[in-house]
Coordinates of N, CA, C and O in Angstrom, one line a residue:
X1255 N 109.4 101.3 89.9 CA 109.8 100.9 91.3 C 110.2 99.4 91.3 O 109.5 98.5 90.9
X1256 N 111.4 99.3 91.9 CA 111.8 97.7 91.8 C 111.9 97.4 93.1 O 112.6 97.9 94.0
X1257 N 111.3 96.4 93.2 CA 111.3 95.4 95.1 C 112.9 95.5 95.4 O 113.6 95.7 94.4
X1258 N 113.4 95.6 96.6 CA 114.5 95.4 96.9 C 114.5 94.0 97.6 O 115.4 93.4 97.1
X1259 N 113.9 93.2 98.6 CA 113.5 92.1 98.8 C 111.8 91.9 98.8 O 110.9 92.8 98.9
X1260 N 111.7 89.8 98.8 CA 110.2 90.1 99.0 C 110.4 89.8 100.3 O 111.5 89.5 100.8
X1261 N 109.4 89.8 101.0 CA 109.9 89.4 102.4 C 109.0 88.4 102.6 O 108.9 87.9 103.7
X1262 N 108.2 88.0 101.5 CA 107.2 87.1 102.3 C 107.7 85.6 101.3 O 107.0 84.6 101.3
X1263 N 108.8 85.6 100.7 CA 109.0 84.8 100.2 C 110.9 84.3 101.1 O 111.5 83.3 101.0
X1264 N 111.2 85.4 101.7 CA 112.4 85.2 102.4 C 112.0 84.5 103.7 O 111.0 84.7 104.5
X1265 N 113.2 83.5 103.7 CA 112.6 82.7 105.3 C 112.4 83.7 106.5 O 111.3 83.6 107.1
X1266 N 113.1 84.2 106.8 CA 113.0 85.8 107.9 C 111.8 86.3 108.0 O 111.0 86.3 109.0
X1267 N 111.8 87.0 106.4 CA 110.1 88.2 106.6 C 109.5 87.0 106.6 O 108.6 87.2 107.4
X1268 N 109.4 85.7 106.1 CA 107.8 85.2 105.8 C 107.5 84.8 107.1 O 106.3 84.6 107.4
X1269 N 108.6 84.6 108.2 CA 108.0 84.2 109.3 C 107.8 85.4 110.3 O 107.1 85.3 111.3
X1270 N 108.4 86.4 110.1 CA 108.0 87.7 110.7 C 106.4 87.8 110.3 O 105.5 87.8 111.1
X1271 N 106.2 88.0 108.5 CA 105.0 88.2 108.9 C 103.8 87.1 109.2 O 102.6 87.4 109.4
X1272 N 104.3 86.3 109.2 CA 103.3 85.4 110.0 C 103.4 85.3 110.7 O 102.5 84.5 110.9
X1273 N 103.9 85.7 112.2 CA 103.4 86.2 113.3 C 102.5 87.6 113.2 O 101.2 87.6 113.1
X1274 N 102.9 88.1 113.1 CA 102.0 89.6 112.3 C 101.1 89.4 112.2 O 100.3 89.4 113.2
X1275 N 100.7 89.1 110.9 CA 99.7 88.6 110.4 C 98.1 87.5 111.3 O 96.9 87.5 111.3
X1276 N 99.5 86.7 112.0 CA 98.1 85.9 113.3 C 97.9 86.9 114.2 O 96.8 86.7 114.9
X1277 N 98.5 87.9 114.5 CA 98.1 88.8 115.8 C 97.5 89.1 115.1 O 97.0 88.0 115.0
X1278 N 96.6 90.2 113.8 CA 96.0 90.7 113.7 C 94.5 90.4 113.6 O 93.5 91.2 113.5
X1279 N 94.7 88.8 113.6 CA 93.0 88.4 114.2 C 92.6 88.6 115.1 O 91.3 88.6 115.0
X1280 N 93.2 88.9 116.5 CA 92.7 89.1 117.3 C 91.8 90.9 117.4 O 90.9 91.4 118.0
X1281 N 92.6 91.3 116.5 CA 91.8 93.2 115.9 C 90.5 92.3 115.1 O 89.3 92.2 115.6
X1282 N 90.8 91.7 114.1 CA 90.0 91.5 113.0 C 88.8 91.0 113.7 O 87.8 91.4 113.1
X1283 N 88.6 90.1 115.0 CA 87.8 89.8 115.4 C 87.1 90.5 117.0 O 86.3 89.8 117.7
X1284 N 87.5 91.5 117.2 CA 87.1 92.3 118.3 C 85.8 93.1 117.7 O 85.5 93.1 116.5
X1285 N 85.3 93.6 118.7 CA 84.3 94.6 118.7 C 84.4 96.0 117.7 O 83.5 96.9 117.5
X1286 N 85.5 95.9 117.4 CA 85.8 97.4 116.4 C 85.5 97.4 115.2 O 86.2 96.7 114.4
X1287 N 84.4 98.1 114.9 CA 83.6 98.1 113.5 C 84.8 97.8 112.7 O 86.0 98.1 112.9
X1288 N 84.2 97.0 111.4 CA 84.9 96.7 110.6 C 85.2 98.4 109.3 O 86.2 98.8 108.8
X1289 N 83.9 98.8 109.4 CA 84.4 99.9 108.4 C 85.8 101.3 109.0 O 86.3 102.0 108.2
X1290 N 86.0 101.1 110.6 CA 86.7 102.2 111.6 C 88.0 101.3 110.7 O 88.6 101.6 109.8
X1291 N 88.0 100.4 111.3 CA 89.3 99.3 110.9 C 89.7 99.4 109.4 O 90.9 99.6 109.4
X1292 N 89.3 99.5 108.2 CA 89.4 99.6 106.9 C 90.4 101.0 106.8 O 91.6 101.2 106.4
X1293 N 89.5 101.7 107.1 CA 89.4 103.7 107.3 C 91.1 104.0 108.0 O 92.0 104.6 107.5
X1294 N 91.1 103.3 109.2 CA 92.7 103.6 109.9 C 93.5 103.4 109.2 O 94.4 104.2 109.0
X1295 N 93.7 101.8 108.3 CA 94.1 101.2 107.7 C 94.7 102.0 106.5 O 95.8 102.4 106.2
X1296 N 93.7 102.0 106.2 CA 93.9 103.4 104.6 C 94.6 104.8 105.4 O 95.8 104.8 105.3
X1297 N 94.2 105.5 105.9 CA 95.3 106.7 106.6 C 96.5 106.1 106.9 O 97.4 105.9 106.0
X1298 N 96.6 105.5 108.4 CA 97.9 104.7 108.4 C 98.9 105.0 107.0 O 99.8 105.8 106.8
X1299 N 98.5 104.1 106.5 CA 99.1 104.3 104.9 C 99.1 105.1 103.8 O 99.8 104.8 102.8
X1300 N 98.1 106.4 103.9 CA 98.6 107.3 103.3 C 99.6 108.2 103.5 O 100.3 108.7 102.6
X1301 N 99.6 108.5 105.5 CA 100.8 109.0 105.8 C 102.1 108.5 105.1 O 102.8 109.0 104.3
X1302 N 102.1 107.0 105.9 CA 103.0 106.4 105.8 C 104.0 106.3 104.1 O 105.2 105.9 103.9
X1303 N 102.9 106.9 102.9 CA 103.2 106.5 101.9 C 103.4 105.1 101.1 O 104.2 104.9 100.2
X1304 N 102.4 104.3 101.9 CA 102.2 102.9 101.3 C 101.7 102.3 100.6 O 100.7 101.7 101.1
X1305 N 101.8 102.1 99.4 CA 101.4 101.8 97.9 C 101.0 100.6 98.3 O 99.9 100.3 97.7
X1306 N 101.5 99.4 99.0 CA 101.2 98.2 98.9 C 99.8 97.8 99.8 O 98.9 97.1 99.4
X1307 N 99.9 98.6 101.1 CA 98.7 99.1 101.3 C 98.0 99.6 101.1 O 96.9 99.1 101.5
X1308 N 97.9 100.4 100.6 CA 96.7 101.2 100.4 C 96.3 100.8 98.9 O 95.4 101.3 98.3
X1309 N 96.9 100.0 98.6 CA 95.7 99.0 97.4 C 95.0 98.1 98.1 O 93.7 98.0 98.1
X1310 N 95.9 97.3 99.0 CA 94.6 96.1 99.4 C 93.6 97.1 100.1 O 92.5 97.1 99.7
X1311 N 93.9 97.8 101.0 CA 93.1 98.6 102.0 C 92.1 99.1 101.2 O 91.1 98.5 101.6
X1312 N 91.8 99.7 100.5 CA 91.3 100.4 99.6 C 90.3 99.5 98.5 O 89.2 99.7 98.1
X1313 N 91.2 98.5 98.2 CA 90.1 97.3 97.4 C 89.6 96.9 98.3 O 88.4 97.1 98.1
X1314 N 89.8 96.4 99.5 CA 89.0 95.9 100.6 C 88.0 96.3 100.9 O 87.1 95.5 101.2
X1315 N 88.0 97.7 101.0 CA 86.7 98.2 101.8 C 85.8 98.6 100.8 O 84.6 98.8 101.0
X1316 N 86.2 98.7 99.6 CA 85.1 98.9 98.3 C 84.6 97.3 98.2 O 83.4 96.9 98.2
X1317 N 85.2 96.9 98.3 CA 84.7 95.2 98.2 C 83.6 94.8 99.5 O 82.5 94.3 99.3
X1318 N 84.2 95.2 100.8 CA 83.0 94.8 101.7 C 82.2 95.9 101.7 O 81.6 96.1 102.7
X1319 N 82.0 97.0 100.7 CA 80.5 97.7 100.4 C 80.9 99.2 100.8 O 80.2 100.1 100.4
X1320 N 82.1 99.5 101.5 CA 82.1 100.9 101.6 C 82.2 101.5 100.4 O 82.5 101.0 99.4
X1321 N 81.9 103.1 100.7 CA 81.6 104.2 99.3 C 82.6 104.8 98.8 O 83.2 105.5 99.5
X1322 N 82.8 104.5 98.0 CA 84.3 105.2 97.2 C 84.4 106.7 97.5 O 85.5 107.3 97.3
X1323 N 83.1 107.5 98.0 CA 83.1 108.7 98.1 C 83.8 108.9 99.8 O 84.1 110.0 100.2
X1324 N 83.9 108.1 100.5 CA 84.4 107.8 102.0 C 86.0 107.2 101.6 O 87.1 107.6 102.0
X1325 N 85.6 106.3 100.8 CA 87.6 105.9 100.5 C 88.0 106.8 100.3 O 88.7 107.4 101.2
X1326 N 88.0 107.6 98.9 CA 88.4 108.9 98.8 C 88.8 110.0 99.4 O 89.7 110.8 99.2
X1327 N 88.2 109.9 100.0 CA 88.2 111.5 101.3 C 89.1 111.0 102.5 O 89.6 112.0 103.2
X1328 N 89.4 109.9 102.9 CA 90.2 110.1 104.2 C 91.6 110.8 104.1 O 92.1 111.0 105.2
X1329 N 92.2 111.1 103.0 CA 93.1 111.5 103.2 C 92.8 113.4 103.6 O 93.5 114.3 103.9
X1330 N 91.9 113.3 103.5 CA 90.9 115.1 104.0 C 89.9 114.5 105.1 O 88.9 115.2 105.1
X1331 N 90.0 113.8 105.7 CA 88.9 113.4 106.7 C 88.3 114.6 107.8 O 87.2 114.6 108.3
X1332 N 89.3 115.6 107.9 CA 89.3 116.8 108.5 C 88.2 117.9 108.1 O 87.5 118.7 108.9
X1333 N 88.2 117.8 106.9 CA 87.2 118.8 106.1 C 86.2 117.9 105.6 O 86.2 118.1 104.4
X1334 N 85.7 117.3 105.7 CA 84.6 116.8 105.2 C 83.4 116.4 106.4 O 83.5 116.4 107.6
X1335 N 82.4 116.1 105.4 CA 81.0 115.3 106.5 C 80.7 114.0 106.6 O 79.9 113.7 107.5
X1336 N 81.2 113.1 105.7 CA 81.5 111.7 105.3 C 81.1 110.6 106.4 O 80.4 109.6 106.4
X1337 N 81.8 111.2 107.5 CA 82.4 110.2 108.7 C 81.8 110.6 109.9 O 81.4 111.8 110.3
X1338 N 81.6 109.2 110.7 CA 80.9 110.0 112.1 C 82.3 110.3 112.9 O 83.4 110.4 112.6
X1339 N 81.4 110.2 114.6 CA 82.3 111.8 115.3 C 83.1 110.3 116.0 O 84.0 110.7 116.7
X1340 N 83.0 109.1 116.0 CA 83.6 108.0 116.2 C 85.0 107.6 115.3 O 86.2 107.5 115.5
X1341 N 84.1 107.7 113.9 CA 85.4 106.9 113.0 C 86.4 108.4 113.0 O 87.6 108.4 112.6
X1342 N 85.8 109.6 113.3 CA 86.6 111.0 113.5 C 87.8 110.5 114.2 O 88.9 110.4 113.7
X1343 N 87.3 110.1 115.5 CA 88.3 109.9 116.5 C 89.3 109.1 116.5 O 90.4 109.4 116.9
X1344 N 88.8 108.0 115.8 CA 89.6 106.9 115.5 C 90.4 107.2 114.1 O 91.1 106.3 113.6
X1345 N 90.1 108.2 113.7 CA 91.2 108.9 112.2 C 92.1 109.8 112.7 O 93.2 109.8 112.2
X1346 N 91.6 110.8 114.0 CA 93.0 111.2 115.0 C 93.7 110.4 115.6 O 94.9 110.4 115.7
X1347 N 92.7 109.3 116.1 CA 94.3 108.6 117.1 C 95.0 108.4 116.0 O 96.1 108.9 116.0
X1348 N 94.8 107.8 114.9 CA 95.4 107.4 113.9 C 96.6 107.9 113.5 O 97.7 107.4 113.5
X1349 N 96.0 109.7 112.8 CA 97.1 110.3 112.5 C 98.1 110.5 113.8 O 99.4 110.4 113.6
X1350 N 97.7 110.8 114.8 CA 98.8 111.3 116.2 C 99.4 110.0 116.3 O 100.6 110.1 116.2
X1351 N 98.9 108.6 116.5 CA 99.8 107.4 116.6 C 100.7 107.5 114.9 O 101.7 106.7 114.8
X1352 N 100.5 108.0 113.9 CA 101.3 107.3 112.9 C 102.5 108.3 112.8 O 103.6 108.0 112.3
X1353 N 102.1 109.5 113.4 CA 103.1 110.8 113.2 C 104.1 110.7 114.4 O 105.0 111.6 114.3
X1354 N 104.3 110.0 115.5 CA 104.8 110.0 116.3 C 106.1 110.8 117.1 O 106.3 111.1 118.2
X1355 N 106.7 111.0 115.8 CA 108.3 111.6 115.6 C 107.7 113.5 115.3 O 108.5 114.4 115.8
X1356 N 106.4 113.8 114.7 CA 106.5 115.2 114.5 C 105.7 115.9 115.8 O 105.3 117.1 115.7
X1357 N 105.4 115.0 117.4 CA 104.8 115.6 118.1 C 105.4 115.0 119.2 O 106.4 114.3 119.1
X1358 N 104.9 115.2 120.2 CA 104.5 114.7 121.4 C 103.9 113.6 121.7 O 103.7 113.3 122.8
X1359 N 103.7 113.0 120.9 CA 102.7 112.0 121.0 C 101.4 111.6 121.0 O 101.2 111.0 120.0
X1360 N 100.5 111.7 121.6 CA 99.2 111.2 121.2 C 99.0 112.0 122.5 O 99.6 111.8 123.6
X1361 N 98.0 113.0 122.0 CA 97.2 114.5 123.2 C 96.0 113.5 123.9 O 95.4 112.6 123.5
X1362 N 96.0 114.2 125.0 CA 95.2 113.9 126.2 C 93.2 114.0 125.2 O 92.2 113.4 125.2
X1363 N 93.6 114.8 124.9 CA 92.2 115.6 124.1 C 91.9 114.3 122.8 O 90.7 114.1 122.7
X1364 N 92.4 113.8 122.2 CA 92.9 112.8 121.3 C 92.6 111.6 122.0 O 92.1 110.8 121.2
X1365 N 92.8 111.0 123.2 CA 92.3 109.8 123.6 C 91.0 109.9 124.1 O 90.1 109.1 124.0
X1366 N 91.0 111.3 125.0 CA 89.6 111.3 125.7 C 88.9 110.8 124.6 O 88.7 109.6 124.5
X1367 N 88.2 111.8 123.6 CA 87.6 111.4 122.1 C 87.7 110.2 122.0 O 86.5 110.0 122.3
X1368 N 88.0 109.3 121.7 CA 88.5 108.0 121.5 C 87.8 107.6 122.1 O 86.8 107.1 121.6
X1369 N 88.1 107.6 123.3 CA 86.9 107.1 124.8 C 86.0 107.1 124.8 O 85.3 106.1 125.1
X1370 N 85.2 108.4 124.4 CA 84.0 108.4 124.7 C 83.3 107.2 123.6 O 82.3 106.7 123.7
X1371 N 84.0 107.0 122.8 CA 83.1 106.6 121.4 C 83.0 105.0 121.0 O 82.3 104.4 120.3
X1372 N 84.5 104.5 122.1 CA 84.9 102.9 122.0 C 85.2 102.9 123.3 O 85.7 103.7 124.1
X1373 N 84.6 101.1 123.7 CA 85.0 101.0 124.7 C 86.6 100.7 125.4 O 87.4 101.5 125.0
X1374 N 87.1 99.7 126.5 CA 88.1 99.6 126.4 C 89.1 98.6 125.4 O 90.1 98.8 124.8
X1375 N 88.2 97.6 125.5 CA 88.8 96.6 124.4 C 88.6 97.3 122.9 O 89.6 96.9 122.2
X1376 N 87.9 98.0 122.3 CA 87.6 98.3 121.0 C 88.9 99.5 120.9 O 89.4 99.9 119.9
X1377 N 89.2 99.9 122.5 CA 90.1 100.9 122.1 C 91.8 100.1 122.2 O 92.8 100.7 121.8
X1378 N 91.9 98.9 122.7 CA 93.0 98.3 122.5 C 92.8 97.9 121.4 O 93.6 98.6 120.8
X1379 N 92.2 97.2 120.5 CA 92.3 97.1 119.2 C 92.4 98.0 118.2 O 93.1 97.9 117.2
X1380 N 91.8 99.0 118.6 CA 92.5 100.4 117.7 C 93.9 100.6 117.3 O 94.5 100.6 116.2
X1381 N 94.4 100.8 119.1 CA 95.8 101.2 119.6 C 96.8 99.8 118.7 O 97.8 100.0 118.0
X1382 N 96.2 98.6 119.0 CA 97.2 97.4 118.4 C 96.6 97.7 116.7 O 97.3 97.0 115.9
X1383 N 95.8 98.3 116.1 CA 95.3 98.0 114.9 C 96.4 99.1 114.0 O 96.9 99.0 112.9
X1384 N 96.6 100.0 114.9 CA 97.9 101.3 114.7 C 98.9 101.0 114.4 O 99.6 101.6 113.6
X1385 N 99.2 99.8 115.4 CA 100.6 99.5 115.4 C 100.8 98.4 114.5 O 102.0 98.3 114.1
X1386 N 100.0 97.8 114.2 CA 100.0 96.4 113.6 C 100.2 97.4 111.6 O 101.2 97.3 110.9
X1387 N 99.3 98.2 111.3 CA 99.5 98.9 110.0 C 100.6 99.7 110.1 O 101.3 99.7 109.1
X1388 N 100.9 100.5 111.0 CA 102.3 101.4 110.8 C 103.4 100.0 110.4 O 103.9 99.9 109.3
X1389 N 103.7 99.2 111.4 CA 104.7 98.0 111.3 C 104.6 97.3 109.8 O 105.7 97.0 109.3
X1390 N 103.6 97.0 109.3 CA 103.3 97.0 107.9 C 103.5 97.7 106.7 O 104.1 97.2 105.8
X1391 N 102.9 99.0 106.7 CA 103.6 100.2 106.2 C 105.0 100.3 105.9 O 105.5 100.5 104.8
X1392 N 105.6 100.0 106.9 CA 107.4 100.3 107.4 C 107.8 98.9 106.0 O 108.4 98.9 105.0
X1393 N 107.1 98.0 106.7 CA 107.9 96.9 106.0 C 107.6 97.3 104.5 O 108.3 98.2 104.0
X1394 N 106.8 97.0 104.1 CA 106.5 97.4 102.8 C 107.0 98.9 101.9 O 106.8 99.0 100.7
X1395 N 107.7 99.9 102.8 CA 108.3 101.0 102.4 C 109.4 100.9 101.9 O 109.7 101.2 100.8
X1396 N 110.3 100.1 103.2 CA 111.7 100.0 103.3 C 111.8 99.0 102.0 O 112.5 99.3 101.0
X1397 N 111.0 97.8 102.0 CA 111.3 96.8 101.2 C 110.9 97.5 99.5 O 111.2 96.8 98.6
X1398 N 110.5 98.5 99.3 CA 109.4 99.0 98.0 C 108.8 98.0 97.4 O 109.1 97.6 96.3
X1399 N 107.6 97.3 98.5 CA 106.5 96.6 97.8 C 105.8 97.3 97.2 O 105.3 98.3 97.8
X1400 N 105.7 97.2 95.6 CA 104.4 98.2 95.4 C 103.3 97.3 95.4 O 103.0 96.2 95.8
X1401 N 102.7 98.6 94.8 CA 100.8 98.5 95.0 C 100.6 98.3 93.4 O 101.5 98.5 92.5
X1402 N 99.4 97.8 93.1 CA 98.7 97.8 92.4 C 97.9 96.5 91.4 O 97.0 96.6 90.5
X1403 N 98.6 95.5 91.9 CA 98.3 93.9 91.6 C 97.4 93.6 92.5 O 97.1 92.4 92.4
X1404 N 96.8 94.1 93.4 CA 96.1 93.1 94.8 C 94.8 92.7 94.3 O 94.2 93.5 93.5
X1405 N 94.4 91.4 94.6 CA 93.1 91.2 94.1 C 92.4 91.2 96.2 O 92.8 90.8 97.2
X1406 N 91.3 92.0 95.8 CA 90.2 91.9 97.2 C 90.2 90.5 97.4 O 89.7 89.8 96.6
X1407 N 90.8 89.9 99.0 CA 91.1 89.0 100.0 C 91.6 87.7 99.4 O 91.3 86.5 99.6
X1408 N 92.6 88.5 98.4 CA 93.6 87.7 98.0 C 94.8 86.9 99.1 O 95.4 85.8 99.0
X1409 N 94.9 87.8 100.2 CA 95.5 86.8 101.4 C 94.8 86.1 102.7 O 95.2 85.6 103.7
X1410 N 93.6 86.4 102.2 CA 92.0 86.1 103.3 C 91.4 84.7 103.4 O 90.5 84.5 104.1

């Protein structure tokens, strides 16, 4: 696979993603468990088919201590026992926010869930943590960043 641009070395993307990038501290530092945050992160980007993600994502959360047997499985989150009935919820909004185009949008039954499990702010950070990885995903698609060089909080 060959880059078609970098973007973080182009004046444009590097300053796109550096706004990007500073919004996402405000997720990084909210109330929403860090392991929920990892976990969306990694789906997000499995849908999405994001190679460049889902290395850091993935080194990341093995790195801050999560179980390779939990990394593994999200892309089956559905069938397994792995995960509580929280980070569940927060792996539907996930998939329903990342699929946007193959539904309706994000079901009533899908946020309730959500709710009961996070508050309001943990659930704006979800919702921005969605959007902030899909927008990521995209870039890194379009542009064919691959994956597989990331060293754990190499941009941290």
């Amino acid at each position: 696979m060959e880059t078609r641009i970098n973007p973080m070395v182009n004046e444009v993307g590097s300053k796109w993603a550096k706004y990007i990038i500073s919004s996402n501290k405000v997720i990084t530092d909210s109330a929403l468990p860090k392991a929920v945050q990892e976990l969306v992160k990694i789906r997000a980007s499995q849908i999405n088919g994001c190679g460049g993600c889902l290395d850091m994502h993935t080194k990341d959360a093995a790195a801050a201590g999560e179980s390779m047997v939990r990394i593994n499985l999200v892309g089956a989150w559905r069938e397994t026992t792995v995960y509580t009935e929280a980070e569940r919820a927060a792996l539907e909004l996930t998939d329903q926010g990342t699929r946007l185009a193959d539904s309706s949008g994000i079901t009533d039954e899908a946020w309730a869930n959500a709710a009961k499990h996070f508050d309001e702010d943990q659930l704006m950070a979800l919702v921005a943590l969605i959007c902030t990885i899909n927008a990521f995903n995209r870039l890194n698609v379009i542009t064919r960043t691959p994956g597989g060089d990331y060293q754990p909080g190499q941009f941290g």
